[in-house]
């Protein structure tokens, strides 16, 4: 996977058939991957499995499933099923979620998120690798009276975490395969995200982590209008502490300042900046902000960059 796009949207409700058609378009454009967020609507691993099966060759992933309100046994089953259905092209993304959505939606306290992430990953890894677990932690228990392995779920599903804070990056480096930073610009990646997660992985004897940078961006002739739309669409992240810190570390005042908006030359240059900052993969989000014409124009450029 080199350059991809997100297909899920909180502003546009699409049918599964429409999503599959968009994924085909992404593959035809030369994009390597399609990613799906997890809200309270569709089940993202199921949607990724359908899309991956319908669009051969396209890598698919979730970005990302909150660990609160889930259990490693169930997430393992979802991930392995998607991996088997896609012939090994599924990538599992996990997240801490937010206090508001956790406590409002699930009615459970948002307590000890880093501790839960550590225990969740510790229990999940053997489930994905061997189909078995015998984990008894402070916050969760995961045991397998019989095998939890799914036939055909190979290679082992890679696990990525939407981590940006120091503690989450440390846990992710130790126990996951990489991270999915969003609204972390090149400066935040180079100075904060990449060094922290890489150091943790090295100390744990793990391979160099994947850095899958999620970047809002649109190729357009009307940058001012799209910037205004981005400011509205991304404003909610400015109220979430983890994103606030990522935006500040990026040297930006607002989330929309990190949106990559402009002509082909401008956007291509920004993609290069993310790579130079340590991103191993770049995934563009919000490409539909200014309608279908600009979305297609954006995908065309990203496909060319991913091939070249």
Coordinates of C-alpha atoms in Angstrom, one line a residue:
X1 CA 0.0 0.0 0.0
X2 CA 1.4 3.4 -1.0
X3 CA -1.4 5.9 -1.5
X4 CA -5.1 5.3 -0.7
X5 CA -8.4 7.1 0.1
X6 CA -11.1 6.8 2.6
X7 CA -14.5 5.8 1.3
X8 CA -16.6 6.2 4.5
X9 CA -18.1 9.6 5.2
X10 CA -20.1 11.0 8.0
X11 CA -21.7 13.6 5.7
X12 CA -22.6 11.4 2.8
X13 CA -24.6 8.2 3.3
X14 CA -23.8 5.7 0.6
X15 CA -25.3 2.3 -0.1
X16 CA -23.0 -0.7 -0.2
X17 CA -23.4 -1.0 -3.9
X18 CA -22.4 2.6 -4.4
X19 CA -19.4 2.1 -2.1
X20 CA -18.3 -0.9 -4.2
X21 CA -18.5 1.1 -7.4
X22 CA -16.4 3.9 -5.8
X23 CA -13.9 1.3 -4.7
X24 CA -13.7 0.0 -8.3
X25 CA -13.1 3.6 -9.5
X26 CA -10.3 4.0 -6.9
X27 CA -8.7 0.8 -8.1
X28 CA -9.0 1.8 -11.7
X29 CA -7.4 5.2 -10.9
X30 CA -4.3 3.4 -9.6
X31 CA -4.9 3.8 -5.9
X32 CA -3.7 1.0 -3.7
X33 CA -6.1 1.1 -0.8
X34 CA -9.6 2.0 0.5
X35 CA -10.3 2.7 4.1
X36 CA -13.5 2.8 6.1
X37 CA -14.2 4.6 9.4
X38 CA -16.3 3.1 12.2
X39 CA -19.3 5.1 13.3
X40 CA -22.6 3.9 14.7
X41 CA -23.8 3.0 11.1
X42 CA -22.3 0.3 9.0
X43 CA -19.9 -2.3 10.4
X44 CA -16.6 -1.3 8.9
X45 CA -14.8 -4.8 8.8
X46 CA -17.9 -6.2 7.0
X47 CA -17.9 -3.4 4.5
X48 CA -14.2 -3.8 3.9
X49 CA -14.7 -7.5 3.4
X50 CA -17.4 -6.9 0.8
X51 CA -15.4 -4.3 -1.0
X52 CA -12.2 -6.3 -1.0
X53 CA -13.9 -9.3 -2.4
X54 CA -15.7 -7.3 -5.1
X55 CA -12.6 -5.4 -6.1
X56 CA -9.7 -7.8 -6.5
X57 CA -6.2 -6.3 -5.8
X58 CA -7.4 -3.3 -3.8
X59 CA -6.1 -3.3 -0.2
X60 CA -8.9 -2.5 2.3
X61 CA -8.8 -1.3 5.9
X62 CA -10.7 0.1 8.8
X63 CA -9.6 3.4 10.4
X64 CA -10.5 2.9 13.0
X65 CA -12.6 0.8 15.5
X66 CA -12.7 2.2 19.1
X67 CA -11.6 -0.4 21.7
X68 CA -14.3 0.8 24.1
X69 CA -17.5 -1.2 23.7
X70 CA -15.6 -4.0 21.8
X71 CA -13.9 -7.2 22.9
X72 CA -10.7 -8.7 21.4
X73 CA -12.5 -12.0 20.7
X74 CA -15.2 -10.3 18.6
X75 CA -12.8 -8.0 16.8
X76 CA -10.5 -10.9 16.0
X77 CA -13.4 -12.8 14.4
X78 CA -14.4 -9.7 12.3
X79 CA -10.8 -9.1 11.2
X80 CA -10.0 -12.7 10.4
X81 CA -13.2 -13.1 8.5
X82 CA -12.4 -10.0 6.4
X83 CA -8.9 -11.3 5.9
X84 CA -10.1 -14.6 4.6
X85 CA -12.8 -13.0 2.4
X86 CA -10.3 -10.6 0.7
X87 CA -7.5 -13.1 0.3
X88 CA -5.1 -11.4 2.7
X89 CA -5.8 -7.7 1.8
X90 CA -7.4 -6.5 5.1
X91 CA -5.8 -4.1 7.6
X92 CA -7.3 -3.6 11.0
X93 CA -7.2 -0.1 12.6
X94 CA -8.0 0.4 16.2
X95 CA -8.6 3.7 18.2
X96 CA -9.1 4.9 21.7
X97 CA -12.3 6.8 20.6
X98 CA -13.5 9.8 22.5
X99 CA -15.0 10.3 25.9
X100 CA -18.2 11.9 24.5
X101 CA -19.0 9.1 22.1
X102 CA -18.0 6.4 24.5
X103 CA -20.0 7.6 27.5
X104 CA -23.0 8.9 25.4
X105 CA -23.3 6.1 23.0
X106 CA -22.3 3.0 25.0
X107 CA -23.1 4.3 28.5
X108 CA -19.7 3.1 29.8
X109 CA -17.1 5.3 31.5
X110 CA -14.1 6.4 29.5
X111 CA -11.5 5.4 32.0
X112 CA -7.9 4.2 31.7
X113 CA -7.9 4.3 27.8
X114 CA -4.2 3.5 27.6
X115 CA -4.4 0.6 29.9
X116 CA -7.4 -0.8 28.0
X117 CA -5.5 -0.3 24.7
X118 CA -2.5 -2.2 26.1
X119 CA -4.6 -5.1 27.3
X120 CA -6.7 -5.2 24.2
X121 CA -3.7 -5.5 21.9
X122 CA -2.0 -8.0 24.2
X123 CA -5.1 -10.3 24.0
X124 CA -5.7 -9.6 20.3
X125 CA -2.3 -10.5 18.9
X126 CA -2.3 -14.2 19.8
X127 CA -5.9 -14.5 18.6
X128 CA -4.9 -13.2 15.1
X129 CA -1.7 -15.2 15.0
X130 CA -2.8 -18.5 16.4
X131 CA -6.5 -18.4 17.0
X132 CA -6.0 -18.8 20.8
X133 CA -5.7 -16.6 23.9
X134 CA -5.5 -17.0 27.6
X135 CA -5.4 -13.4 28.9
X136 CA -6.5 -12.2 32.3
X137 CA -6.0 -8.5 32.8
X138 CA -7.3 -5.8 35.1
X139 CA -9.7 -4.5 32.5
X140 CA -10.6 -7.5 30.3
X141 CA -10.4 -11.2 30.0
X142 CA -10.0 -13.2 26.7
X143 CA -9.8 -17.0 26.7
X144 CA -10.6 -19.5 24.0
X145 CA -12.2 -22.8 25.1
X146 CA -11.9 -23.8 21.4
X147 CA -10.1 -22.4 18.4
X148 CA -10.9 -18.9 17.3
X149 CA -8.9 -19.3 14.0
X150 CA -10.6 -18.6 10.7
X151 CA -9.6 -20.8 7.8
X152 CA -7.9 -18.8 5.1
X153 CA -7.1 -15.8 7.3
X154 CA -3.5 -15.5 6.2
X155 CA -1.2 -13.7 6.4
X156 CA -1.8 -12.6 10.0
X157 CA -4.0 -9.4 10.0
X158 CA -1.8 -6.3 10.5
X159 CA -3.0 -4.1 13.4
X160 CA -2.6 -0.4 13.3
X161 CA -3.6 2.1 16.0
X162 CA -4.9 5.7 15.6
X163 CA -2.3 6.9 18.1
X164 CA -0.8 10.3 18.4
X165 CA -0.1 10.9 22.1
X166 CA 3.1 9.7 23.8
X167 CA 1.6 6.9 25.8
X168 CA -0.5 5.6 22.9
X169 CA 2.5 5.7 20.5
X170 CA 4.6 3.8 23.0
X171 CA 2.0 1.0 23.4
X172 CA 1.4 0.9 19.6
X173 CA 5.1 0.6 18.9
X174 CA 5.4 -2.3 21.4
X175 CA 2.3 -4.2 20.4
X176 CA 1.0 -3.1 17.0
X177 CA 2.3 -3.0 13.4
X178 CA 2.0 0.7 13.0
X179 CA -0.1 3.8 13.5
X180 CA -2.8 5.8 11.7
X181 CA -2.2 9.5 12.6
X182 CA -4.8 12.0 11.5
X183 CA -4.3 15.7 11.5
X184 CA -0.7 15.2 12.3
X185 CA 1.2 17.3 9.7
X186 CA 4.7 16.6 8.5
X187 CA 6.2 18.5 11.4
X188 CA 4.3 16.5 14.0
X189 CA 5.2 13.3 12.2
X190 CA 8.9 14.0 11.9
X191 CA 9.4 15.4 15.4
X192 CA 6.9 13.5 17.5
X193 CA 5.0 10.5 15.9
X194 CA 7.7 8.7 14.0
X195 CA 10.5 8.9 16.6
X196 CA 8.2 7.8 19.5
X197 CA 6.6 4.8 17.8
X198 CA 9.9 3.7 16.2
X199 CA 11.8 3.9 19.4
X200 CA 9.1 1.8 21.2
X201 CA 9.1 -0.8 18.4
X202 CA 12.9 -1.0 18.4
X203 CA 13.0 -1.4 22.2
X204 CA 10.4 -4.2 21.9
X205 CA 12.4 -6.0 19.2
X206 CA 9.6 -5.4 16.6
X207 CA 10.0 -4.4 12.9
X208 CA 10.0 -0.8 11.9
X209 CA 6.4 0.4 12.3
X210 CA 4.1 1.4 9.4
X211 CA 3.2 5.1 9.5
X212 CA -0.1 5.5 7.6
X213 CA -0.8 9.2 7.5
X214 CA -4.4 10.2 7.0
X215 CA -4.6 13.6 5.3
X216 CA -7.6 15.6 4.3
X217 CA -7.1 16.9 0.8
X218 CA -8.7 18.0 -2.5
X219 CA -7.2 19.0 -5.8
X220 CA -9.3 22.0 -6.9
X221 CA -9.3 25.3 -8.8
X222 CA -11.3 26.9 -6.0
X223 CA -9.0 26.6 -3.0
X224 CA -10.7 29.3 -1.0
X225 CA -14.1 27.7 -1.1
X226 CA -12.8 24.3 -0.3
X227 CA -10.7 25.6 2.6
X228 CA -14.0 27.1 4.0
X229 CA -15.7 23.7 3.7
X230 CA -12.8 22.0 5.3
X231 CA -12.9 24.4 8.2
X232 CA -16.5 23.5 8.8
X233 CA -16.1 19.8 8.3
X234 CA -13.0 19.5 10.6
X235 CA -14.0 21.9 13.3
X236 CA -15.2 19.1 15.6
X237 CA -11.6 17.8 15.9
X238 CA -10.5 21.0 17.4
X239 CA -12.6 20.2 20.5
X240 CA -10.9 16.8 21.1
X241 CA -7.7 17.1 23.2
X242 CA -5.6 14.5 21.3
X243 CA -6.3 16.2 18.0
X244 CA -5.8 19.7 19.6
X245 CA -2.3 18.6 20.6
X246 CA -1.6 17.1 17.1
X247 CA -2.7 20.2 15.4
X248 CA -0.4 22.3 17.7
X249 CA 2.5 20.0 17.2
X250 CA 2.0 20.5 13.4
X251 CA 2.5 24.2 13.8
X252 CA -1.1 24.9 12.8
X253 CA -3.8 27.0 14.5
X254 CA -6.8 25.1 13.1
X255 CA -7.5 21.6 11.8
X256 CA -8.3 23.1 8.3
X257 CA -4.8 24.5 8.2
X258 CA -3.6 20.9 7.7
X259 CA -5.9 20.2 4.8
X260 CA -4.0 19.8 1.5
X261 CA -5.9 22.0 -0.9
X262 CA -4.8 23.4 -4.3
X263 CA -3.8 22.4 -7.8
X264 CA -1.9 19.2 -8.7
X265 CA 1.5 20.6 -8.1
X266 CA 0.6 21.9 -4.7
X267 CA -1.0 18.6 -3.6
X268 CA 1.9 16.5 -5.0
X269 CA 4.4 18.6 -3.1
X270 CA 2.5 18.0 0.1
X271 CA 2.4 14.3 -0.4
X272 CA 6.2 14.4 -0.8
X273 CA 6.5 16.3 2.5
X274 CA 4.6 13.6 4.3
X275 CA 6.8 10.9 2.9
X276 CA 10.0 12.9 3.8
X277 CA 8.6 13.3 7.4
X278 CA 8.4 9.5 7.7
X279 CA 5.0 8.4 6.4
X280 CA 5.3 5.0 4.8
X281 CA 1.8 5.4 3.4
X282 CA -0.6 8.3 2.7
X283 CA -4.3 8.0 2.8
X284 CA -6.4 11.0 1.6
X285 CA -9.7 11.8 3.4
X286 CA -12.5 14.2 2.7
X287 CA -11.8 14.2 -1.1
X288 CA -15.5 14.7 -1.7
X289 CA -15.6 18.1 0.0
X290 CA -16.1 20.0 -3.2
X291 CA -18.2 17.6 -5.2
X292 CA -17.6 14.8 -7.7
X293 CA -15.5 16.6 -10.3
X294 CA -12.8 17.6 -7.8
X295 CA -12.9 14.2 -6.1
X296 CA -12.2 12.5 -9.5
X297 CA -9.4 15.0 -10.1
X298 CA -7.9 14.3 -6.7
X299 CA -8.1 10.5 -7.2
X300 CA -6.5 10.9 -10.7
X301 CA -3.5 12.7 -9.2
X302 CA -3.1 10.3 -6.3
X303 CA -3.3 7.3 -8.6
X304 CA -0.6 8.8 -10.7
X305 CA 1.6 9.4 -7.7
X306 CA 1.0 5.9 -6.3
X307 CA 2.1 4.4 -9.7
X308 CA 5.0 6.7 -10.1

